[in-house]
Coordinates of C-alpha atoms and ligand atoms in Angstrom, one line a residue:
H1 CA -27.4 15.2 -9.4
A2 CA -28.4 17.5 -6.6
P3 CA -28.3 16.6 -2.9
H4 CA -31.2 14.6 -1.5
P5 CA -34.3 16.8 -1.9
A6 CA -35.5 16.2 1.6
L7 CA -32.4 17.9 2.9
L8 CA -32.7 21.1 1.0
P9 CA -34.6 23.3 3.5
A10 CA -32.2 22.4 6.3
A11 CA -29.3 22.9 4.0
A12 CA -30.4 26.3 2.8
A13 CA -30.7 27.4 6.5
L14 CA -27.2 26.2 7.3
V15 CA -25.7 27.9 4.3
A16 CA -27.4 31.1 5.3
V17 CA -26.0 30.8 8.9
A18 CA -22.5 30.1 7.6
I19 CA -22.6 33.1 5.3
A20 CA -24.0 35.4 8.0
A21 CA -21.3 34.3 10.4
G22 CA -18.7 35.2 7.9
A23 CA -17.5 31.7 7.6
G24 CA -16.7 32.4 4.0
R25 CA -13.3 33.7 4.9
K26 CA -12.4 30.8 7.2
R27 CA -10.2 28.0 5.9
G28 CA -10.6 24.6 7.6
G29 CA -8.1 23.9 10.3
A30 CA -4.6 25.3 10.6
G31 CA -2.4 24.2 7.7
A32 CA -5.3 22.5 5.8
P33 CA -5.3 23.1 2.0
P34 CA -7.5 25.9 0.9
G35 CA -11.1 25.4 -0.1
P36 CA -14.5 26.9 0.1
A37 CA -16.0 27.6 3.5
A38 CA -17.8 24.6 5.0
V39 CA -21.1 24.6 6.9
P40 CA -21.6 22.2 9.9
V41 CA -22.7 18.6 9.1
F42 CA -22.8 19.0 5.4
G43 CA -19.4 20.6 4.8
N44 CA -19.2 21.9 1.2
W45 CA -21.5 19.2 -0.2
L46 CA -24.5 21.5 -0.6
Q47 CA -22.4 24.0 -2.6
V48 CA -20.7 21.6 -4.8
G49 CA -23.3 18.9 -5.3
N50 CA -22.8 15.2 -6.1
D51 CA -21.2 15.2 -9.5
L52 CA -17.6 16.1 -8.7
N53 CA -16.3 15.4 -12.1
H54 CA -12.9 16.1 -13.7
R55 CA -14.1 19.3 -15.4
F56 CA -15.8 20.8 -12.4
L57 CA -12.8 20.0 -10.2
A58 CA -10.5 21.6 -12.8
R59 CA -12.6 24.8 -12.5
L60 CA -12.4 24.7 -8.7
S61 CA -8.6 24.3 -9.0
A62 CA -8.4 27.6 -11.0
R63 CA -10.0 29.2 -7.9
Y64 CA -8.4 27.3 -5.0
G65 CA -5.1 26.2 -6.4
P66 CA -3.3 23.0 -7.3
V67 CA -4.2 21.3 -4.0
F68 CA -7.5 22.1 -2.4
R69 CA -9.9 20.5 0.0
L70 CA -13.7 19.9 0.0
R71 CA -15.5 18.7 3.1
L72 CA -18.2 16.3 2.2
G73 CA -20.0 15.6 5.4
V74 CA -17.6 13.4 7.4
R75 CA -15.4 12.8 4.3
N76 CA -12.5 14.9 3.4
L77 CA -11.7 15.2 -0.4
V78 CA -8.3 16.5 -1.5
V79 CA -7.9 17.3 -5.1
V80 CA -4.5 17.5 -6.8
S81 CA -4.3 19.3 -10.1
D82 CA -0.7 19.9 -11.1
P83 CA 2.2 17.6 -12.2
Q84 CA 4.5 18.4 -9.3
L85 CA 2.0 17.5 -6.7
A86 CA 0.9 14.5 -8.7
T87 CA 4.5 13.3 -8.5
E88 CA 4.4 13.7 -4.7
V89 CA 1.2 11.7 -4.3
L90 CA 1.9 8.9 -6.7
H91 CA 5.7 8.6 -6.6
T92 CA 7.6 10.5 -3.9
Q93 CA 5.1 9.8 -1.2
G94 CA 3.6 6.8 -2.9
V95 CA 3.5 4.8 0.3
E96 CA 1.9 7.5 2.4
F97 CA -0.8 8.1 -0.2
G98 CA -0.9 4.5 -1.4
S99 CA -4.2 3.4 0.2
R100 CA -7.7 3.6 -1.1
P101 CA -10.6 5.5 0.7
R102 CA -13.6 3.5 1.8
N103 CA -17.2 4.2 1.2
V104 CA -20.3 2.4 2.3
V105 CA -21.0 0.9 -1.1
F106 CA -17.4 -0.1 -1.9
D107 CA -17.2 -1.8 1.5
I108 CA -19.9 -4.2 0.3
F109 CA -18.4 -4.8 -3.2
T110 CA -15.0 -5.4 -1.8
A111 CA -15.8 -7.2 1.5
N112 CA -14.1 -4.3 3.3
G113 CA -11.0 -4.6 1.2
A114 CA -10.6 -8.4 0.8
D115 CA -9.8 -7.5 -2.8
M116 CA -6.7 -5.9 -4.4
V117 CA -7.8 -2.8 -6.3
F118 CA -9.6 -1.1 -3.4
T119 CA -7.7 -2.4 -0.4
E120 CA -5.4 -0.3 1.7
Y121 CA -1.6 -0.3 1.2
G122 CA 0.1 -3.0 3.2
D123 CA 0.9 -6.7 3.4
H124 CA -2.5 -7.9 2.1
W125 CA -2.3 -5.6 -1.0
R126 CA 1.3 -6.6 -1.6
R127 CA 0.5 -10.3 -1.5
M128 CA -2.5 -9.9 -3.8
R129 CA -0.6 -7.8 -6.3
R130 CA 2.2 -10.4 -6.3
V131 CA -0.1 -13.3 -6.8
M132 CA -1.9 -11.6 -9.7
T133 CA 1.2 -10.4 -11.5
L134 CA 2.6 -13.7 -12.8
P135 CA -0.6 -15.0 -14.3
F136 CA -1.9 -11.7 -15.7
F137 CA 0.6 -8.9 -16.0
T138 CA 3.8 -10.2 -17.6
A139 CA 5.4 -10.2 -21.1
R140 CA 5.2 -14.0 -21.0
V141 CA 1.4 -13.8 -20.6
V142 CA 1.2 -11.4 -23.6
Q143 CA 3.3 -13.9 -25.7
Q144 CA 1.1 -16.8 -24.6
Y145 CA -2.2 -15.1 -25.5
R146 CA -1.4 -12.7 -28.4
S147 CA -2.6 -15.0 -31.1
M148 CA -5.8 -15.8 -29.2
W149 CA -6.4 -12.0 -28.9
E150 CA -5.9 -11.6 -32.6
A151 CA -8.3 -14.5 -33.3
E152 CA -11.0 -13.2 -30.9
M153 CA -11.0 -9.8 -32.4
D154 CA -13.3 -10.7 -35.3
D155 CA -16.1 -11.3 -32.8
V156 CA -18.3 -8.8 -31.0
L157 CA -17.8 -10.6 -27.8
M158 CA -14.0 -10.1 -28.0
L159 CA -13.3 -8.3 -24.8
Y160 CA -15.2 -10.7 -22.6
N161 CA -13.8 -13.7 -24.4
I162 CA -10.2 -12.4 -24.3
M163 CA -10.5 -11.9 -20.5
Y164 CA -12.4 -15.1 -19.7
R165 CA -10.1 -17.2 -21.8
M166 CA -7.1 -15.7 -20.0
M167 CA -8.7 -16.1 -16.7
F168 CA -10.6 -19.4 -16.9
D169 CA -9.9 -21.0 -20.3
A170 CA -13.6 -20.5 -21.0
R171 CA -15.4 -18.5 -23.7
F172 CA -18.9 -17.5 -24.7
E173 CA -20.5 -18.6 -27.9
S174 CA -22.6 -15.6 -28.8
V175 CA -24.3 -12.6 -27.4
D176 CA -27.3 -14.8 -26.7
D177 CA -25.2 -17.3 -24.7
P178 CA -27.1 -17.3 -21.3
M179 CA -23.8 -17.2 -19.5
F180 CA -22.8 -14.1 -21.4
V181 CA -26.1 -12.5 -20.7
E182 CA -25.7 -13.3 -16.9
A183 CA -22.1 -12.1 -16.7
T184 CA -22.7 -8.8 -18.4
K185 CA -25.9 -8.2 -16.4
F186 CA -24.1 -8.8 -13.1
N187 CA -21.1 -6.6 -14.1
S188 CA -23.1 -3.7 -15.4
E189 CA -25.4 -3.7 -12.4
R190 CA -22.3 -3.7 -10.1
S191 CA -20.9 -0.8 -12.1
R192 CA -24.1 1.2 -12.0
L193 CA -24.6 0.8 -8.2
A194 CA -21.0 1.5 -7.3
Q195 CA -20.5 4.5 -9.7
S196 CA -23.8 6.1 -8.9
F197 CA -24.0 9.4 -7.0
D198 CA -27.3 8.4 -5.4
Y199 CA -25.7 7.0 -2.2
N200 CA -23.5 10.0 -1.4
Y201 CA -25.8 11.5 1.2
G202 CA -25.6 8.3 3.3
D203 CA -21.9 8.0 2.8
F204 CA -21.1 11.6 3.7
I205 CA -23.6 12.0 6.6
P206 CA -23.7 9.0 9.0
I207 CA -27.0 9.9 10.6
L208 CA -28.6 9.5 7.2
R209 CA -27.3 6.0 6.7
P210 CA -30.5 4.3 7.8
F211 CA -32.2 5.8 4.7
L212 CA -29.6 4.0 2.6
R213 CA -30.6 0.6 3.9
G214 CA -32.6 -0.4 0.8
Y215 CA -29.8 0.6 -1.5
L216 CA -27.1 -1.2 0.5
N217 CA -29.3 -4.3 0.6
K218 CA -29.6 -4.2 -3.1
C219 CA -25.8 -4.0 -3.4
R220 CA -25.4 -7.0 -1.0
D221 CA -27.9 -9.1 -2.8
L222 CA -26.3 -8.4 -6.1
Q223 CA -22.8 -9.1 -4.9
T224 CA -23.9 -12.4 -3.3
R225 CA -25.5 -13.6 -6.5
R226 CA -22.7 -12.3 -8.7
L227 CA -19.9 -13.9 -6.7
A228 CA -21.9 -17.2 -6.5
F229 CA -22.1 -17.1 -10.3
F230 CA -18.3 -16.6 -10.7
N231 CA -17.7 -19.4 -8.1
A232 CA -20.1 -22.0 -9.4
N233 CA -19.5 -21.6 -13.1
Y234 CA -15.8 -20.8 -13.3
V235 CA -13.7 -21.0 -10.1
E236 CA -15.1 -24.4 -8.9
K237 CA -14.7 -25.9 -12.3
R238 CA -11.0 -25.0 -12.4
R239 CA -10.6 -26.2 -8.8
K240 CA -11.9 -29.6 -9.8
V241 CA -9.4 -29.8 -12.7
M242 CA -6.6 -28.7 -10.4
D243 CA -7.6 -31.4 -7.8
T244 CA -7.7 -34.2 -10.4
P245 CA -4.5 -36.3 -10.4
G246 CA -2.3 -36.0 -13.4
D247 CA -0.7 -32.9 -15.0
K248 CA -3.0 -32.5 -18.1
N249 CA -4.8 -29.2 -18.1
K250 CA -2.9 -27.9 -15.0
L251 CA -1.9 -24.3 -14.9
R252 CA -3.6 -23.6 -18.2
C253 CA -5.1 -20.2 -17.2
A254 CA -4.6 -17.4 -14.7
I255 CA -7.1 -18.8 -12.1
D256 CA -5.0 -22.0 -11.9
H257 CA -2.1 -20.0 -10.7
I258 CA -4.3 -18.1 -8.3
L259 CA -5.7 -21.4 -7.0
A260 CA -2.2 -22.8 -6.5
A261 CA -1.5 -19.7 -4.3
E262 CA -4.6 -20.6 -2.4
K263 CA -3.4 -24.2 -1.9
S264 CA -0.1 -23.1 -0.6
G265 CA -1.8 -20.9 2.0
E266 CA -0.7 -17.6 0.5
I267 CA -4.2 -16.3 0.0
T268 CA -7.7 -17.4 1.1
P269 CA -10.7 -18.7 -1.0
E270 CA -12.3 -15.3 -0.4
N271 CA -9.2 -13.6 -1.9
V272 CA -9.5 -15.9 -4.9
I273 CA -13.1 -14.8 -5.7
Y274 CA -12.2 -11.1 -5.2
I275 CA -9.4 -11.4 -7.7
V276 CA -12.0 -12.7 -10.2
E277 CA -14.2 -9.8 -9.2
N278 CA -11.4 -7.2 -9.6
I279 CA -10.5 -8.4 -13.1
N280 CA -14.2 -8.3 -14.1
V281 CA -14.3 -4.7 -12.8
A282 CA -10.9 -3.3 -13.9
A283 CA -10.2 -4.9 -17.2
I284 CA -13.3 -5.0 -19.3
E285 CA -15.2 -1.7 -19.1
T286 CA -12.1 0.5 -19.1
T287 CA -10.8 -1.1 -22.3
L288 CA -14.3 -1.1 -23.9
W289 CA -14.8 2.5 -23.1
S290 CA -11.4 3.4 -24.6
I291 CA -12.4 1.5 -27.8
E292 CA -15.6 3.5 -28.0
W293 CA -13.9 6.8 -27.6
A294 CA -11.2 5.9 -30.2
L295 CA -13.7 4.8 -32.8
A296 CA -15.9 7.8 -32.2
E297 CA -12.8 10.1 -32.7
V298 CA -11.6 8.3 -35.9
V299 CA -15.2 8.5 -37.3
N300 CA -15.2 12.3 -36.5
H301 CA -11.7 12.7 -38.0
P302 CA -11.6 11.0 -41.4
E303 CA -8.2 12.4 -42.1
V304 CA -6.8 10.5 -39.0
Q305 CA -8.5 7.4 -40.2
R306 CA -6.9 7.7 -43.6
K307 CA -3.5 8.2 -42.1
V308 CA -3.8 5.1 -39.9
R309 CA -4.9 3.1 -42.9
G310 CA -2.1 4.6 -45.0
E311 CA 0.5 3.7 -42.3
I312 CA -0.7 0.1 -42.1
R313 CA -0.6 -0.2 -45.9
D314 CA 2.9 1.3 -46.1
V315 CA 4.4 -0.8 -43.3
L316 CA 2.5 -4.1 -43.7
G317 CA 1.3 -4.1 -47.3
D318 CA -2.1 -5.5 -48.1
D319 CA -1.5 -9.0 -46.7
E320 CA 0.6 -9.1 -43.6
P321 CA -1.8 -9.2 -40.6
I322 CA -1.5 -6.7 -37.7
T323 CA -0.2 -8.6 -34.8
E324 CA 0.9 -7.7 -31.3
S325 CA 4.5 -7.9 -32.4
N326 CA 4.3 -5.4 -35.3
I327 CA 2.3 -2.7 -33.5
S328 CA 5.7 -1.1 -32.6
K329 CA 6.2 -0.5 -36.3
L330 CA 3.0 1.6 -36.4
P331 CA 3.8 4.8 -34.5
Y332 CA 0.8 6.8 -35.9
L333 CA -1.6 4.1 -34.7
Q334 CA 0.0 4.2 -31.3
A335 CA -0.4 8.0 -31.3
V336 CA -4.1 7.6 -32.0
I337 CA -4.4 5.4 -28.9
K338 CA -2.4 7.9 -26.8
E339 CA -4.5 10.8 -28.0
T340 CA -7.7 8.9 -27.2
L341 CA -6.5 8.2 -23.6
R342 CA -5.4 11.8 -23.2
L343 CA -8.6 13.4 -24.3
H344 CA -11.0 10.8 -22.9
S345 CA -9.5 9.1 -20.0
P346 CA -11.8 6.3 -18.8
I347 CA -10.6 6.9 -15.2
P348 CA -10.0 10.7 -15.3
L349 CA -9.3 11.1 -11.6
L350 CA -7.5 7.8 -11.3
V351 CA -8.8 5.4 -8.7
P352 CA -9.0 7.5 -5.5
H353 CA -6.0 7.4 -3.2
M354 CA -5.9 7.7 0.6
N355 CA -3.4 8.4 3.4
L356 CA -3.7 6.1 6.4
E357 CA -1.8 8.7 8.5
E358 CA -1.7 12.5 8.6
A359 CA 0.5 13.6 5.8
S360 CA 2.0 16.7 4.3
L361 CA 1.5 17.9 0.7
G362 CA 2.5 21.1 -0.9
G363 CA 3.1 22.7 2.5
Y364 CA -0.4 21.7 3.8
T365 CA -1.5 19.2 6.3
I366 CA -3.7 16.4 4.9
P367 CA -5.8 14.8 7.6
K368 CA -5.5 11.1 7.8
G369 CA -8.1 9.1 5.9
S370 CA -8.6 11.8 3.2
K371 CA -9.7 10.8 -0.2
V372 CA -7.0 12.1 -2.5
V373 CA -7.7 12.4 -6.2
V374 CA -5.3 13.3 -8.9
N375 CA -7.1 15.1 -11.7
A376 CA -5.2 13.2 -14.4
W377 CA -7.6 14.4 -17.1
W378 CA -6.7 18.0 -16.2
L379 CA -3.0 17.3 -16.2
A380 CA -3.4 16.1 -19.8
N381 CA -5.9 18.8 -20.9
N382 CA -4.6 22.0 -19.2
P383 CA -4.0 24.6 -22.0
E384 CA -1.0 25.9 -20.0
L385 CA 0.7 22.5 -20.4
W386 CA -0.5 21.4 -23.9
E387 CA -1.0 23.0 -27.2
K388 CA -4.8 23.2 -28.0
P389 CA -5.6 20.3 -25.7
E390 CA -9.2 20.3 -26.7
E391 CA -8.3 19.1 -30.3
F392 CA -8.0 15.5 -31.1
R393 CA -4.6 15.6 -32.9
P394 CA -2.6 12.4 -32.6
E395 CA 0.2 14.2 -34.5
R396 CA 1.2 16.0 -31.3
F397 CA 2.7 12.7 -30.0
L398 CA 4.9 12.5 -33.1
G399 CA 5.7 16.2 -32.9
E400 CA 6.1 18.5 -29.9
E401 CA 5.1 15.7 -27.5
S402 CA 7.2 12.9 -29.1
N403 CA 9.0 12.2 -25.8
V404 CA 5.7 11.4 -24.0
D405 CA 5.2 7.7 -23.5
T406 CA 2.3 5.8 -22.1
T407 CA 3.9 4.2 -19.1
V408 CA 3.3 3.6 -15.4
G409 CA 6.9 3.7 -14.2
G410 CA 10.6 3.8 -15.1
G411 CA 12.6 6.9 -15.8
K412 CA 10.4 8.1 -18.7
V413 CA 7.2 9.2 -16.9
D414 CA 5.8 12.5 -17.9
F415 CA 3.5 13.5 -15.1
R416 CA 1.2 15.4 -17.5
F417 CA 0.1 12.1 -19.1
L418 CA -1.0 9.4 -16.6
P419 CA -4.1 7.6 -18.0
F420 CA -3.0 4.5 -16.1
G421 CA -1.6 6.3 -13.0
V422 CA 2.0 5.8 -12.0
G423 CA 3.9 4.1 -9.2
R424 CA 2.8 1.5 -6.7
R425 CA -1.0 1.6 -7.2
S426 CA -0.7 2.2 -11.0
C427 CA -2.5 0.0 -13.5
P428 CA -0.8 -3.4 -13.9
G429 CA -3.2 -4.1 -16.8
I430 CA -1.4 -1.5 -19.1
I431 CA 0.7 -4.3 -20.5
L432 CA -2.5 -6.0 -21.9
A433 CA -4.6 -2.9 -22.5
L434 CA -2.3 -1.0 -24.9
P435 CA -1.7 -3.8 -27.4
I436 CA -5.4 -4.9 -27.3
L437 CA -6.5 -1.3 -28.0
A438 CA -4.0 -0.9 -30.9
L439 CA -5.0 -4.2 -32.4
I440 CA -8.7 -3.5 -32.3
V441 CA -8.5 0.0 -33.7
G442 CA -5.9 -1.0 -36.3
K443 CA -7.8 -4.0 -37.5
L444 CA -11.1 -2.1 -37.8
V445 CA -9.6 1.0 -39.6
R446 CA -7.7 -1.3 -42.0
S447 CA -10.8 -3.2 -43.0
F448 CA -13.5 -0.6 -42.9
E449 CA -14.1 3.0 -43.7
M450 CA -16.1 4.1 -40.7
V451 CA -18.4 7.1 -41.2
P452 CA -21.4 8.7 -39.4
P453 CA -24.8 7.6 -40.6
P454 CA -26.4 9.6 -43.4
G455 CA -27.5 13.0 -42.3
V456 CA -25.2 13.1 -39.3
D457 CA -22.0 15.2 -39.5
K458 CA -20.2 14.3 -36.3
L459 CA -20.9 11.6 -33.7
D460 CA -21.9 12.8 -30.3
V461 CA -18.9 12.5 -27.9
S462 CA -20.5 13.9 -24.8
E463 CA -19.4 12.3 -21.5
K464 CA -21.1 10.4 -18.8
G465 CA -19.2 10.0 -15.5
G466 CA -19.6 8.3 -12.2
Q467 CA -17.7 8.3 -8.9
F468 CA -14.5 7.9 -10.9
S469 CA -15.4 6.4 -14.3
L470 CA -16.0 8.2 -17.6
H471 CA -17.6 6.8 -20.7
I472 CA -19.3 8.1 -23.9
A473 CA -22.8 9.2 -23.0
N474 CA -24.7 8.1 -26.1
H475 CA -24.1 5.2 -28.4
S476 CA -24.2 6.2 -32.1
V477 CA -24.8 4.3 -35.2
V478 CA -21.6 4.0 -37.3
A479 CA -21.6 2.9 -41.0
F480 CA -18.9 0.4 -41.8
H481 CA -17.9 0.4 -45.5
P482 CA -15.5 -2.5 -46.3
I483 CA -12.3 -1.4 -47.8
V484 CA -11.7 -3.2 -51.1
S485 CA -7.9 -3.4 -51.6
Ligands
HEM1 C1 -5.8 0.4 -11.6 C2 -6.6 2.6 -15.8 C3 -7.2 -1.6 -18.0 C4 -6.3 -3.9 -13.9 C5 -5.9 1.3 -12.6 C6 -5.8 2.8 -12.3 C7 -6.1 3.4 -13.5 C8 -6.3 2.4 -14.5 C9 -6.1 4.9 -13.7 C10 -5.6 3.4 -10.9 C11 -4.2 4.0 -10.8 C12 -4.0 4.7 -9.5 O1 -4.7 4.5 -8.5 O2 -3.1 5.6 -9.4 C13 -6.9 1.7 -16.8 C14 -7.2 2.0 -18.1 C15 -7.4 0.8 -18.8 C16 -7.1 -0.3 -17.8 C17 -7.3 3.4 -18.7 C18 -7.7 0.5 -20.2 C19 -7.6 1.3 -21.2 C20 -6.9 -2.6 -17.1 C21 -6.9 -4.0 -17.4 C22 -6.6 -4.7 -16.3 C23 -6.5 -3.7 -15.2 C24 -7.0 -4.6 -18.8 C25 -6.5 -6.2 -16.0 C26 -6.4 -7.1 -16.8 C27 -6.1 -3.0 -12.9 C28 -5.9 -3.3 -11.5 C29 -5.7 -2.0 -10.8 C30 -5.9 -1.0 -11.9 C31 -5.8 -4.7 -10.9 C32 -5.5 -1.8 -9.3 C33 -4.0 -1.6 -9.0 C34 -3.8 -1.4 -7.5 O3 -4.7 -0.9 -6.8 O4 -2.7 -1.7 -7.0 N1 -6.2 1.1 -13.9 N2 -6.8 0.3 -16.6 N3 -6.7 -2.4 -15.8 N4 -6.1 -1.6 -13.1 FE1 -6.4 -0.6 -14.8

């Protein structure tokens, strides 16, 4: 992903000018975090390219320190790479750094922050997060739905059905269900357009924005059709049920609670549809990618697979089903999930943060409106902080790292391990994601011996990243041999 080819000659000239002028020794403005010398207009973009992934940023932090800055055209990127500064950004100064940066594509997909995940910190965000919490993110919701989760897990559609049943009391019949085909097409296209690096040039350099018109129109068109699909097929149906006199079928699913908040005037109809859009974006792919990583790692580590199976047999015997309530009795299974999220975080840089006002961090001045990313993957994979971090070794969480919990708050946070972030903007979905992951992996390992296909020694676990997402690059075939007990 190089910068736009048309820009290269001009770019080369500017780099040459900057080097000739000795700009290499200059450091941004007074008090700004260190970083490479920037050229006019492009900043550092031509040096660093488009793909500012967690590994590349970790390498830059070795050179520029635990907080450094890159200028990307008009955008300012601040990268935080150690646990102390992560504590500052996410916890101590959680309000100051609690907003989200904007970009030209996310402005379209969020209607300039009418949603919750990508909106700035303030009253609107607080209201949206409050409205979403009761119907999605409480222990009561887990209790209400846990047997449904367990039932859906035998089906390949499970993640969509789990989320759509919780949200709308609706489910898909099969992978050929036209509604399933539509929903997945809309969501993966949204994901592709938003996570792509192809629009960086127009986002970073405003005078190039006219060249992005086609791309932005594509985003607008997709978003219009996608939201109309959610509205017509799901939201309007529940609205009708809610407007029908009588109590039957009322407050059956999350959207009913959201619609009640709309009725009471707390949120607008636009907010309602953006809550649906946010759940489609935040809940499904992240969890699916974690499952893919976990399965790939257990296939590549047969001894881990045997140990999970052995633990389940020891604790539950051959007949007692794995349920949400007995996962707590399966510490090794939980360690496998932790180790997966440590080594392969689906959101390795967290969702980017932003400071609405000029702020101070690690003794440096952070200009207002900076995109501030915490390299959570590096915090969890830095060899100075972990023993042989490149190894997939769940045992670490029962041994030297037994105090490390997967959490987003409370007194037990270890700032080296933040796959769900921490503090105000942390992931509220952790309460659903952790049991769902453990149930799926536990059930599959218990029922099947999973091995690479004949002739393959290890599955390919190379990564493919986007603006801030990370998933397995290539899908592999896995052979499932039923376990005969
Ligand atoms: C935010 C990770 C599943 C809903 C986040 C953030 C991360 C994250 C890193 C940003 C934290 C920050 O900005 O500091 C994950 C992972 C998941 C997962 C690794 C699965 C393995 C889910 C699920 C849901 C969900 C299942 C909903 C059902 C959200 C929402 C936010 C969020 C609404 C935005 C919070 C805010 O901006 O205030 N998630 N997530 N996530 N996640 Fe998740």
